[in-house]
Short mmCIF file of C-alpha atoms and ligand atoms in Angstrom, two decimals:
data_model
loop_
_atom_site.label_atom_id
_atom_site.label_comp_id
_atom_site.label_asym_id
_atom_site.label_seq_id
_atom_site.Cartn_x
_atom_site.Cartn_y
_atom_site.Cartn_z
CA MET A 1 101.57 43.95 -136.11
CA SER A 2 100.97 44.70 -139.82
CA PRO A 3 97.49 45.98 -140.82
CA VAL A 4 96.85 42.82 -142.88
CA ILE A 5 97.42 40.50 -139.92
CA ALA A 6 95.25 42.74 -137.73
CA VAL A 7 92.31 42.46 -140.16
CA VAL A 8 92.60 38.68 -140.36
CA ALA A 9 92.86 38.47 -136.58
CA LYS A 10 89.77 40.63 -136.13
CA ASP A 11 87.65 38.42 -138.38
CA PHE A 12 89.01 35.40 -136.63
CA ARG A 13 88.07 36.77 -133.21
CA LEU A 14 84.51 37.28 -134.43
CA ALA A 15 84.37 33.75 -135.80
CA ILE A 16 85.65 32.22 -132.55
CA ARG A 17 83.28 34.33 -130.49
CA ALA A 18 80.31 33.30 -132.64
CA LYS A 19 81.30 29.62 -132.44
CA ALA A 20 81.78 29.79 -128.66
CA LEU A 21 78.34 31.32 -128.17
CA ALA A 22 76.80 28.77 -130.54
CA LEU A 23 78.38 25.98 -128.48
CA GLY A 24 76.69 27.38 -125.37
CA PHE A 25 79.45 29.40 -123.67
CA ASP A 26 78.19 32.51 -121.92
CA ALA A 27 81.36 34.62 -121.85
CA ILE A 28 84.51 34.80 -123.95
CA GLY A 29 87.58 37.03 -124.14
CA PHE A 30 91.14 36.99 -125.53
CA THR A 31 94.43 37.68 -123.82
CA ARG A 32 98.15 37.08 -124.30
CA ALA A 33 99.65 33.88 -122.86
CA SER A 34 101.30 35.78 -120.03
CA LEU A 35 100.22 37.11 -116.65
CA ALA A 36 100.70 40.58 -115.24
CA PRO A 37 103.49 40.66 -112.58
CA ASP A 38 100.94 41.43 -109.79
CA ALA A 39 99.23 38.06 -110.15
CA ARG A 40 102.58 36.26 -109.89
CA THR A 41 103.69 38.25 -106.83
CA ARG A 42 100.39 37.60 -105.09
CA LEU A 43 100.49 33.89 -105.81
CA ARG A 44 103.94 33.80 -104.22
CA ALA A 45 102.69 35.74 -101.17
CA PHE A 46 99.72 33.36 -100.78
CA LEU A 47 102.02 30.33 -100.86
CA THR A 48 104.65 31.86 -98.59
CA ALA A 49 101.96 32.62 -96.00
CA GLY A 50 100.87 28.96 -96.15
CA GLN A 51 97.33 30.00 -97.08
CA HIS A 52 97.08 27.03 -99.45
CA GLY A 53 97.18 24.56 -96.51
CA GLU A 54 97.36 20.94 -97.69
CA MET A 55 96.91 21.84 -101.37
CA GLY A 56 100.56 21.04 -102.08
CA TRP A 57 99.77 20.84 -105.81
CA LEU A 58 99.36 24.63 -105.86
CA GLU A 59 102.96 25.03 -104.73
CA ALA A 60 104.38 22.09 -106.70
CA HIS A 61 103.44 23.65 -110.04
CA ALA A 62 103.73 27.30 -109.01
CA ALA A 63 106.13 28.12 -111.85
CA GLN A 64 103.69 26.96 -114.54
CA ARG A 65 100.79 28.60 -112.72
CA ALA A 66 102.61 31.92 -112.69
CA HIS A 67 103.77 31.71 -116.31
CA PRO A 68 101.44 30.23 -118.94
CA GLN A 69 104.44 29.81 -121.24
CA ALA A 70 106.20 27.71 -118.60
CA LEU A 71 103.22 25.37 -118.88
CA TRP A 72 103.36 25.46 -122.70
CA PRO A 73 106.24 27.45 -124.25
CA GLU A 74 104.63 27.71 -127.71
CA ALA A 75 101.41 29.28 -126.41
CA GLN A 76 100.84 32.81 -127.71
CA SER A 77 97.22 33.54 -126.81
CA VAL A 78 94.62 32.42 -124.30
CA ILE A 79 90.93 32.30 -125.12
CA ALA A 80 89.14 32.58 -121.77
CA LEU A 81 85.65 31.11 -121.55
CA GLY A 82 82.87 31.30 -118.96
CA LEU A 83 79.85 29.07 -118.38
CA ASN A 84 76.89 30.43 -116.42
CA TYR A 85 75.76 28.17 -113.56
CA ALA A 86 73.49 30.63 -111.75
CA PRO A 87 71.03 28.73 -109.52
CA ALA A 88 67.25 29.02 -109.82
CA GLU A 89 66.90 29.84 -106.11
CA ASP A 90 68.92 31.75 -103.55
CA PRO A 91 71.34 29.12 -102.16
CA LEU A 92 71.36 30.83 -98.75
CA THR A 93 67.76 29.68 -98.01
CA ASN A 94 68.99 26.11 -97.47
CA LEU A 95 71.17 27.13 -94.56
CA THR A 96 68.26 27.30 -92.08
CA LYS A 97 66.96 23.78 -92.80
CA GLN A 98 68.20 21.95 -89.71
CA ASP A 99 67.71 18.36 -90.82
CA ARG A 100 69.06 18.98 -94.33
CA GLY A 101 72.55 19.30 -95.73
CA ASN A 102 73.63 22.15 -98.00
CA ILE A 103 75.65 21.21 -101.06
CA SER A 104 77.22 24.15 -102.88
CA VAL A 105 75.58 25.06 -106.17
CA TYR A 106 78.49 23.91 -108.33
CA ALA A 107 78.12 20.33 -107.11
CA ARG A 108 74.35 19.87 -107.35
CA HIS A 109 74.50 18.68 -110.93
CA ARG A 110 76.78 16.84 -113.34
CA ASP A 111 80.48 17.47 -112.89
CA TYR A 112 81.10 20.78 -114.66
CA HIS A 113 84.63 19.69 -115.61
CA ASP A 114 83.18 17.09 -117.99
CA VAL A 115 80.57 19.43 -119.44
CA PHE A 116 83.03 22.32 -119.87
CA LYS A 117 85.82 20.18 -121.30
CA GLY A 118 83.51 18.66 -123.91
CA MET A 119 82.53 22.16 -125.07
CA LEU A 120 86.16 23.36 -125.06
CA LYS A 121 87.19 20.44 -127.28
CA HIS A 122 84.54 21.38 -129.85
CA LEU A 123 85.77 24.97 -129.89
CA ALA A 124 89.39 23.82 -130.17
CA GLN A 125 88.52 21.54 -133.10
CA PHE A 126 86.85 24.46 -134.85
CA ILE A 127 89.94 26.65 -134.39
CA VAL A 128 92.30 23.96 -135.67
CA LYS A 129 90.06 23.21 -138.65
CA THR A 130 89.71 26.83 -139.70
CA HIS A 131 93.20 28.16 -138.91
CA GLY A 132 95.40 25.15 -138.21
CA PRO A 133 97.27 26.22 -135.06
CA GLN A 134 98.12 24.04 -132.09
CA VAL A 135 95.71 24.19 -129.15
CA LYS A 136 95.40 22.87 -125.61
CA VAL A 137 92.29 23.08 -123.41
CA PHE A 138 92.14 23.50 -119.64
CA VAL A 139 89.49 23.69 -116.97
CA ASP A 140 90.22 24.03 -113.26
CA THR A 141 92.70 21.23 -112.62
CA ALA A 142 95.69 22.38 -114.70
CA PRO A 143 98.29 24.76 -113.23
CA VAL A 144 96.67 27.83 -114.78
CA MET A 145 95.66 31.02 -112.93
CA GLU A 146 92.21 31.09 -114.46
CA LYS A 147 90.78 34.13 -112.65
CA PRO A 148 93.55 36.66 -113.47
CA LEU A 149 93.62 35.40 -117.07
CA ALA A 150 89.85 35.82 -117.36
CA GLN A 151 90.14 39.34 -115.94
CA GLN A 152 92.89 40.18 -118.43
CA ALA A 153 90.61 38.84 -121.19
CA GLY A 154 87.87 41.25 -120.10
CA ILE A 155 85.29 38.69 -118.89
CA GLY A 156 85.01 40.25 -115.43
CA TRP A 157 87.11 41.20 -112.42
CA GLN A 158 88.42 39.41 -109.35
CA GLY A 159 86.10 40.59 -106.60
CA LYS A 160 86.98 40.99 -102.95
CA HIS A 161 85.91 37.36 -102.45
CA THR A 162 88.74 36.59 -104.97
CA ASN A 163 86.45 34.95 -107.54
CA LEU A 164 85.73 36.42 -110.93
CA VAL A 165 82.60 38.59 -111.00
CA SER A 166 80.84 39.42 -114.24
CA ARG A 167 78.53 42.39 -114.74
CA GLN A 168 76.21 40.05 -116.62
CA HIS A 169 76.46 36.79 -114.66
CA GLY A 170 77.47 37.90 -111.17
CA SER A 171 79.57 35.34 -109.27
CA TRP A 172 78.18 32.35 -111.15
CA LEU A 173 80.64 31.61 -113.94
CA PHE A 174 82.77 28.52 -114.34
CA LEU A 175 86.06 29.28 -116.07
CA GLY A 176 88.15 27.42 -118.64
CA GLU A 177 90.59 28.21 -121.47
CA VAL A 178 91.85 27.35 -124.92
CA PHE A 179 95.60 28.02 -125.18
CA THR A 180 96.79 28.43 -128.75
CA THR A 181 99.92 29.10 -130.78
CA LEU A 182 97.99 31.74 -132.76
CA GLU A 183 98.54 35.40 -132.07
CA ILE A 184 95.13 36.93 -131.46
CA VAL A 185 94.48 40.61 -130.77
CA PRO A 186 93.84 40.77 -127.00
CA ASP A 187 90.87 42.34 -125.24
CA THR A 188 91.22 45.04 -122.62
CA ALA A 189 91.40 43.90 -119.00
CA HIS A 190 88.18 44.38 -117.02
CA ALA A 191 88.04 47.12 -114.40
CA ASP A 192 87.14 46.41 -110.76
CA HIS A 193 83.55 47.26 -109.83
CA CYS A 194 83.49 46.28 -106.14
CA GLY A 195 83.67 49.90 -104.99
CA SER A 196 82.96 50.32 -101.28
CA CYS A 197 80.96 47.07 -101.04
CA ASN A 198 82.29 44.44 -98.65
CA ALA A 199 79.24 42.15 -98.40
CA CYS A 200 81.21 39.00 -99.22
CA GLN A 201 83.76 39.62 -96.49
CA THR A 202 81.12 40.43 -93.87
CA ILE A 203 79.03 37.30 -94.51
CA CYS A 204 81.92 34.79 -94.42
CA PRO A 205 81.12 32.44 -91.50
CA THR A 206 84.78 31.64 -90.76
CA ASN A 207 86.47 35.02 -91.37
CA ALA A 208 88.49 33.53 -94.19
CA PHE A 209 89.49 36.91 -95.68
CA PRO A 210 92.53 38.46 -93.95
CA ALA A 211 92.01 41.48 -96.26
CA PRO A 212 89.92 42.36 -99.32
CA TYR A 213 90.94 40.27 -102.38
CA GLN A 214 92.85 37.80 -100.20
CA LEU A 215 91.67 34.41 -99.06
CA ASP A 216 93.22 32.24 -96.37
CA ALA A 217 92.06 28.95 -97.86
CA THR A 218 92.77 27.08 -94.62
CA ARG A 219 89.82 28.94 -93.02
CA CYS A 220 87.44 28.56 -95.98
CA ILE A 221 84.57 26.06 -95.62
CA SER A 222 85.09 25.01 -99.21
CA TYR A 223 88.65 23.95 -98.37
CA LEU A 224 87.69 22.41 -95.02
CA THR A 225 84.87 20.26 -96.45
CA ILE A 226 86.46 19.33 -99.80
CA GLU A 227 90.26 19.53 -99.72
CA HIS A 228 91.08 18.91 -96.07
CA ALA A 229 91.51 15.24 -95.21
CA GLY A 230 91.74 14.87 -91.42
CA PRO A 231 89.38 15.91 -88.63
CA ILE A 232 87.87 19.37 -89.15
CA PRO A 233 89.47 21.74 -86.60
CA GLU A 234 87.08 22.39 -83.67
CA GLU A 235 87.19 26.16 -84.09
CA PHE A 236 85.34 25.93 -87.44
CA ARG A 237 82.80 23.21 -86.67
CA THR A 238 79.94 25.38 -85.43
CA ALA A 239 80.45 27.96 -88.18
CA ILE A 240 80.17 25.25 -90.83
CA GLY A 241 76.46 24.83 -89.96
CA ASN A 242 74.86 22.45 -92.46
CA ARG A 243 77.34 23.07 -95.32
CA ILE A 244 78.39 19.52 -96.18
CA TYR A 245 80.20 20.20 -99.47
CA GLY A 246 81.65 23.60 -100.29
CA CYS A 247 80.18 27.00 -99.50
CA ASP A 248 78.50 29.72 -101.56
CA ASP A 249 77.87 32.46 -99.01
CA CYS A 250 80.36 35.01 -100.36
CA LEU A 251 79.24 34.34 -103.92
CA ALA A 252 75.52 34.42 -103.17
CA VAL A 253 75.56 37.76 -101.37
CA CYS A 254 77.25 39.67 -104.21
CA PRO A 255 75.00 42.48 -105.48
CA TRP A 256 76.12 41.86 -109.07
CA ASN A 257 74.08 38.63 -109.00
CA ARG A 258 70.94 40.68 -109.52
CA PHE A 259 71.80 40.79 -113.22
CA ALA A 260 72.36 37.02 -113.44
CA GLN A 261 69.87 34.85 -115.34
CA THR A 262 69.30 31.29 -114.13
CA SER A 263 71.59 28.94 -116.06
CA GLY A 264 69.85 27.50 -119.11
CA HIS A 265 72.26 24.57 -119.47
CA ALA A 266 70.27 21.35 -119.10
CA LYS A 267 73.40 19.47 -117.92
CA LEU A 268 73.84 22.01 -115.11
CA ARG A 269 70.29 21.69 -113.76
CA ALA A 270 70.31 20.84 -110.04
CA ARG A 271 69.52 17.24 -109.15
CA GLU A 272 66.49 17.19 -106.88
CA ASP A 273 68.11 14.72 -104.47
CA LEU A 274 71.12 17.06 -104.05
CA THR A 275 69.23 20.30 -103.49
CA ALA A 276 68.47 19.82 -99.80
CA PRO A 277 69.20 16.17 -98.93
CA ARG A 278 68.26 14.69 -95.53
CA LEU A 279 71.27 14.40 -93.24
CA ALA A 280 69.98 11.17 -91.71
CA ASP A 281 70.01 9.45 -95.13
CA LEU A 282 73.45 10.73 -96.11
CA ALA A 283 75.10 9.70 -92.84
CA LEU A 284 74.21 6.07 -93.42
CA LEU A 285 75.57 5.75 -96.98
CA THR A 286 77.89 2.79 -97.39
CA ASP A 287 80.96 3.13 -99.56
CA GLU A 288 79.17 1.38 -102.42
CA GLN A 289 76.01 3.47 -102.09
CA PHE A 290 78.12 6.64 -101.91
CA ARG A 291 79.93 5.81 -105.15
CA LYS A 292 76.69 4.91 -106.90
CA LYS A 293 74.88 8.06 -105.76
CA PHE A 294 77.72 10.37 -106.78
CA THR A 295 78.74 8.83 -110.09
CA GLY A 296 79.29 11.73 -112.51
CA SER A 297 79.29 14.23 -109.63
CA PRO A 298 82.33 16.17 -108.34
CA ILE A 299 81.42 14.97 -104.84
CA LYS A 300 82.61 11.44 -105.69
CA ARG A 301 86.21 12.66 -105.58
CA ILE A 302 86.22 13.20 -101.80
CA GLY A 303 85.09 9.65 -101.00
CA ARG A 304 82.59 8.31 -98.49
CA ASP A 305 84.66 8.88 -95.35
CA ARG A 306 85.31 12.60 -95.88
CA PHE A 307 81.71 13.13 -96.99
CA VAL A 308 80.21 11.35 -93.98
CA ARG A 309 82.61 13.31 -91.73
CA ASN A 310 81.05 16.51 -93.13
CA VAL A 311 77.51 15.18 -92.66
CA LEU A 312 78.29 14.41 -89.01
CA ILE A 313 79.51 17.97 -88.40
CA ALA A 314 76.20 19.21 -89.84
CA ILE A 315 74.29 16.73 -87.64
CA GLY A 316 76.17 18.04 -84.59
CA ASN A 317 74.98 21.54 -85.52
CA ALA A 318 71.39 20.53 -86.20
CA ALA A 319 69.71 20.82 -82.78
CA ASP A 320 67.52 17.90 -83.85
CA PRO A 321 67.50 14.93 -81.44
CA THR A 322 65.95 12.64 -84.07
CA LEU A 323 69.41 12.60 -85.68
CA ILE A 324 71.07 11.04 -82.60
CA PRO A 325 70.60 7.38 -83.73
CA ALA A 326 72.32 8.04 -87.09
CA ALA A 327 75.27 9.72 -85.37
CA GLN A 328 75.38 7.09 -82.62
CA SER A 329 75.63 4.28 -85.16
CA LEU A 330 78.84 5.81 -86.55
CA THR A 331 80.72 6.27 -83.28
CA SER A 332 82.55 2.97 -83.86
CA ASP A 333 83.08 3.47 -87.60
CA PRO A 334 86.32 1.83 -88.84
CA ASN A 335 87.48 5.22 -90.12
CA PRO A 336 88.84 7.16 -87.10
CA VAL A 337 87.98 10.58 -88.58
CA VAL A 338 84.35 9.50 -89.09
CA ALA A 339 84.18 7.94 -85.62
CA GLU A 340 85.57 11.09 -83.97
CA ALA A 341 83.10 13.33 -85.83
CA ALA A 342 80.26 11.00 -84.75
CA VAL A 343 81.29 11.19 -81.09
CA TRP A 344 81.43 14.99 -81.38
CA ALA A 345 77.97 15.11 -83.00
CA VAL A 346 76.38 12.88 -80.34
CA ALA A 347 77.88 15.00 -77.56
CA ARG A 348 76.61 18.20 -79.20
CA LEU A 349 73.10 16.83 -79.70
CA ALA A 350 72.97 15.67 -76.07
CA HIS A 351 73.48 19.28 -75.00
CA PHE A 352 70.64 20.75 -77.05
CA PRO A 353 67.42 21.23 -75.03
C1 LIG B 401 92.75 26.43 -105.25
C2 LIG B 401 91.32 26.73 -105.61
C3 LIG B 401 90.42 26.85 -104.56
C4 LIG B 401 90.86 26.92 -103.09
C5 LIG B 401 91.49 28.30 -102.85
C6 LIG B 401 90.63 29.45 -103.43
C7 LIG B 401 91.42 30.72 -103.76
N1 LIG B 401 90.70 31.82 -103.74
O1 LIG B 401 92.60 30.67 -104.04
C8 LIG B 401 89.52 26.63 -102.35
C9 LIG B 401 89.40 25.13 -102.08
C10 LIG B 401 89.32 27.37 -101.03
C11 LIG B 401 88.51 27.01 -103.42
C12 LIG B 401 87.19 27.37 -103.12
C13 LIG B 401 86.27 27.74 -104.08
N2 LIG B 401 86.40 27.65 -105.41
CO1 LIG B 401 88.09 27.25 -106.28
N3 LIG B 401 89.68 27.04 -107.28
C14 LIG B 401 90.94 26.89 -106.96
C15 LIG B 401 91.83 26.84 -108.20
C16 LIG B 401 92.14 25.37 -108.50
C17 LIG B 401 93.13 27.65 -108.12
C18 LIG B 401 92.96 29.08 -107.58
C19 LIG B 401 94.28 29.74 -107.30
O2 LIG B 401 95.14 29.82 -108.18
N4 LIG B 401 94.51 30.22 -106.07
C20 LIG B 401 95.73 30.86 -105.68
C21 LIG B 401 95.48 32.34 -105.37
C22 LIG B 401 96.75 33.06 -104.91
O3 LIG B 401 95.09 32.92 -106.58
P1 LIG B 401 93.86 33.90 -106.68
O4 LIG B 401 92.70 33.40 -105.93
O5 LIG B 401 93.68 34.24 -108.11
O6 LIG B 401 94.48 35.11 -105.84
C23 LIG B 401 94.41 36.39 -106.29
C24 LIG B 401 93.90 37.33 -105.26
O7 LIG B 401 94.32 36.92 -104.01
C25 LIG B 401 94.49 38.60 -105.79
N5 LIG B 401 94.96 39.55 -104.79
C26 LIG B 401 95.69 39.37 -103.71
N6 LIG B 401 95.90 40.54 -103.08
C27 LIG B 401 95.28 41.47 -103.80
C28 LIG B 401 95.17 42.84 -103.61
C29 LIG B 401 94.46 43.58 -104.53
C30 LIG B 401 94.33 45.04 -104.31
C31 LIG B 401 93.84 42.95 -105.65
C32 LIG B 401 93.07 43.74 -106.64
C33 LIG B 401 93.95 41.56 -105.82
C34 LIG B 401 94.68 40.85 -104.88
O8 LIG B 401 95.64 38.31 -106.58
C35 LIG B 401 95.82 36.89 -106.60
C36 LIG B 401 96.30 36.49 -107.98
O9 LIG B 401 95.36 36.88 -108.95
C37 LIG B 401 90.88 27.46 -109.28
C38 LIG B 401 91.04 26.90 -110.70
C39 LIG B 401 92.26 27.47 -111.37
N7 LIG B 401 93.05 26.62 -111.99
O10 LIG B 401 92.48 28.69 -111.33
C40 LIG B 401 89.46 27.16 -108.72
C41 LIG B 401 88.36 28.23 -108.90
C42 LIG B 401 88.97 29.55 -108.49
N8 LIG B 401 87.36 27.86 -107.90
C43 LIG B 401 86.18 28.10 -108.26
C44 LIG B 401 85.04 27.97 -107.42
C45 LIG B 401 83.67 27.99 -108.09
C46 LIG B 401 85.19 27.84 -106.04
C47 LIG B 401 84.09 27.90 -104.96
C48 LIG B 401 82.99 28.91 -105.24
C49 LIG B 401 83.51 26.47 -104.78
C50 LIG B 401 82.47 26.34 -103.67
N9 LIG B 401 81.23 26.74 -103.90
O11 LIG B 401 82.77 25.84 -102.62
C51 LIG B 401 84.93 28.29 -103.70
C52 LIG B 401 85.03 29.83 -103.52
C53 LIG B 401 85.87 30.25 -102.34
C54 LIG B 401 86.51 31.64 -102.56
N10 LIG B 401 85.96 32.69 -101.96
O12 LIG B 401 87.50 31.74 -103.29
C55 LIG B 401 86.12 28.66 -109.68
C56 LIG B 401 85.84 30.18 -109.61
C57 LIG B 401 85.08 30.71 -110.80
C58 LIG B 401 85.07 32.22 -110.79
N11 LIG B 401 84.02 32.81 -111.33
O13 LIG B 401 86.00 32.84 -110.32
C59 LIG B 401 87.54 28.30 -110.23
C60 LIG B 401 88.14 29.30 -111.20
C61 LIG B 401 87.38 26.92 -110.92
C62 LIG B 401 86.75 27.03 -112.31
N12 LIG B 401 87.47 26.57 -113.32
O14 LIG B 401 85.67 27.52 -112.51
N13 LIG B 401 89.05 27.00 -104.66
S1 LIG B 402 83.24 30.09 -99.59
FE1 LIG B 402 82.27 30.44 -97.58
S2 LIG B 402 83.89 30.07 -96.07
FE2 LIG B 402 84.89 30.30 -98.09
S3 LIG B 402 85.42 32.45 -98.20
FE3 LIG B 402 83.39 32.28 -99.14
S4 LIG B 402 81.93 32.62 -97.45
FE4 LIG B 402 83.94 32.25 -96.53
S1 LIG B 403 80.06 41.14 -102.69
FE1 LIG B 403 80.72 43.26 -103.07
S2 LIG B 403 82.92 43.26 -102.53
FE2 LIG B 403 82.30 41.12 -102.78
S3 LIG B 403 82.80 40.60 -104.90
FE3 LIG B 403 80.64 41.29 -104.88
S4 LIG B 403 80.74 43.51 -105.29
FE4 LIG B 403 82.81 42.86 -104.73
#
């Protein structure tokens, strides 16, 4: 690259960084629109081992996922962004509340996809206005390997729990990207700072890590409660405890969280009714009530039946006989997965002293 282009690019990086921070992003870095061969090989190994389970969309678009330029051939650079969603309280404290459900931190407030995408569009508009390139914005749902790209862009590293960890924000960063046709001087990839720690692997209730840095999604409570459609396999039901939507255990236990500041984003403030909701109330939600309650929330996507299935597993683990009537009333639910979970819950509660 000629010195002149390098100077322009450097100023431009500063301008984008300043704009991103002004818009409310908490982390930003730049990388080329290509992935290191390791990330591609490991994606292939994950898929070949069937560790993606029913998430067929991971396999269907594997080529684009592995090669950002297969997704968009003109892309030259990726601007990786992070949004801090660190909770005000330790999410693990909820797990001992028998009559309550635990919703993972990322789903206790407005859908982050909407919040993040809105901010990305503003940043993209700024880039187009000032430098005129083409841009595309992504968050979560596109076939993009967001964690390796964010590591390449220097935002943090993929920890042994496989998520991106930041020295400043711990495990609590949402990720998203602006792809652009501009060539921007890349940042240096972030080094791994897990060292000899293995707290995330040790705490996992379902032993979902076959090895450090590898996740068998089919054993992960996040997958089982959100992505998996049928009955939850018996072997995981007790371990799920009261986690009714996702799981944060491996994130919450990470020692790097001690540097995290509670998220200041008003749109990411936890809804009170989703912080530790009563299982008895959730079990009895009708389809209409479910949709109304979860409008604007990521939970809406899984639908009433899958959600109530999860609530019934938590009820079966609750050792609280006052929950029997709620479970009993669902044993003849028209949805067979709900009815089966209700029968299981009633049988479990009958065996508690
Ligand atoms: C599929 C998916 C899931 C699946 C599978 C998760 C997984 N780890 O693959 C399930 C449903 C289980 C899931 C759960 C969660 N998810 Co999710 N998920 C995704 C999604 C859509 C794709 C991830 C993917 O490509 N997986 C495929 C695997 C092969 O890729 P990988 O995880 O990067 O695998 C790497 C490692 O295995 C590593 N590796 C393998 N072997 C080795 C060996 C060594 C030595 C090393 C160093 C590395 C290494 O290399 C691979 C390639 O980089 C992304 C969004 C996106 N588009 O990227 C969000 C995303 C990863 N999820 C996210 C979140 C928040 C969660 C949950 C915390 C939600 C919750 N509270 O329930 C949990 C966390 C569970 C966990 N421990 O990972 C965030 C993570 C943010 C962050 N800071 O990293 C993302 C980025 C969404 C977002 N835009 O913010 N998720
Ligand atoms: S999210 Fe929960 S179940 Fe999934 S890997 Fe982490 S600790 Fe294990
Ligand atoms: S808990 Fe320990 S091993 Fe796991 S990601 Fe954090 S530092 Fe790495």
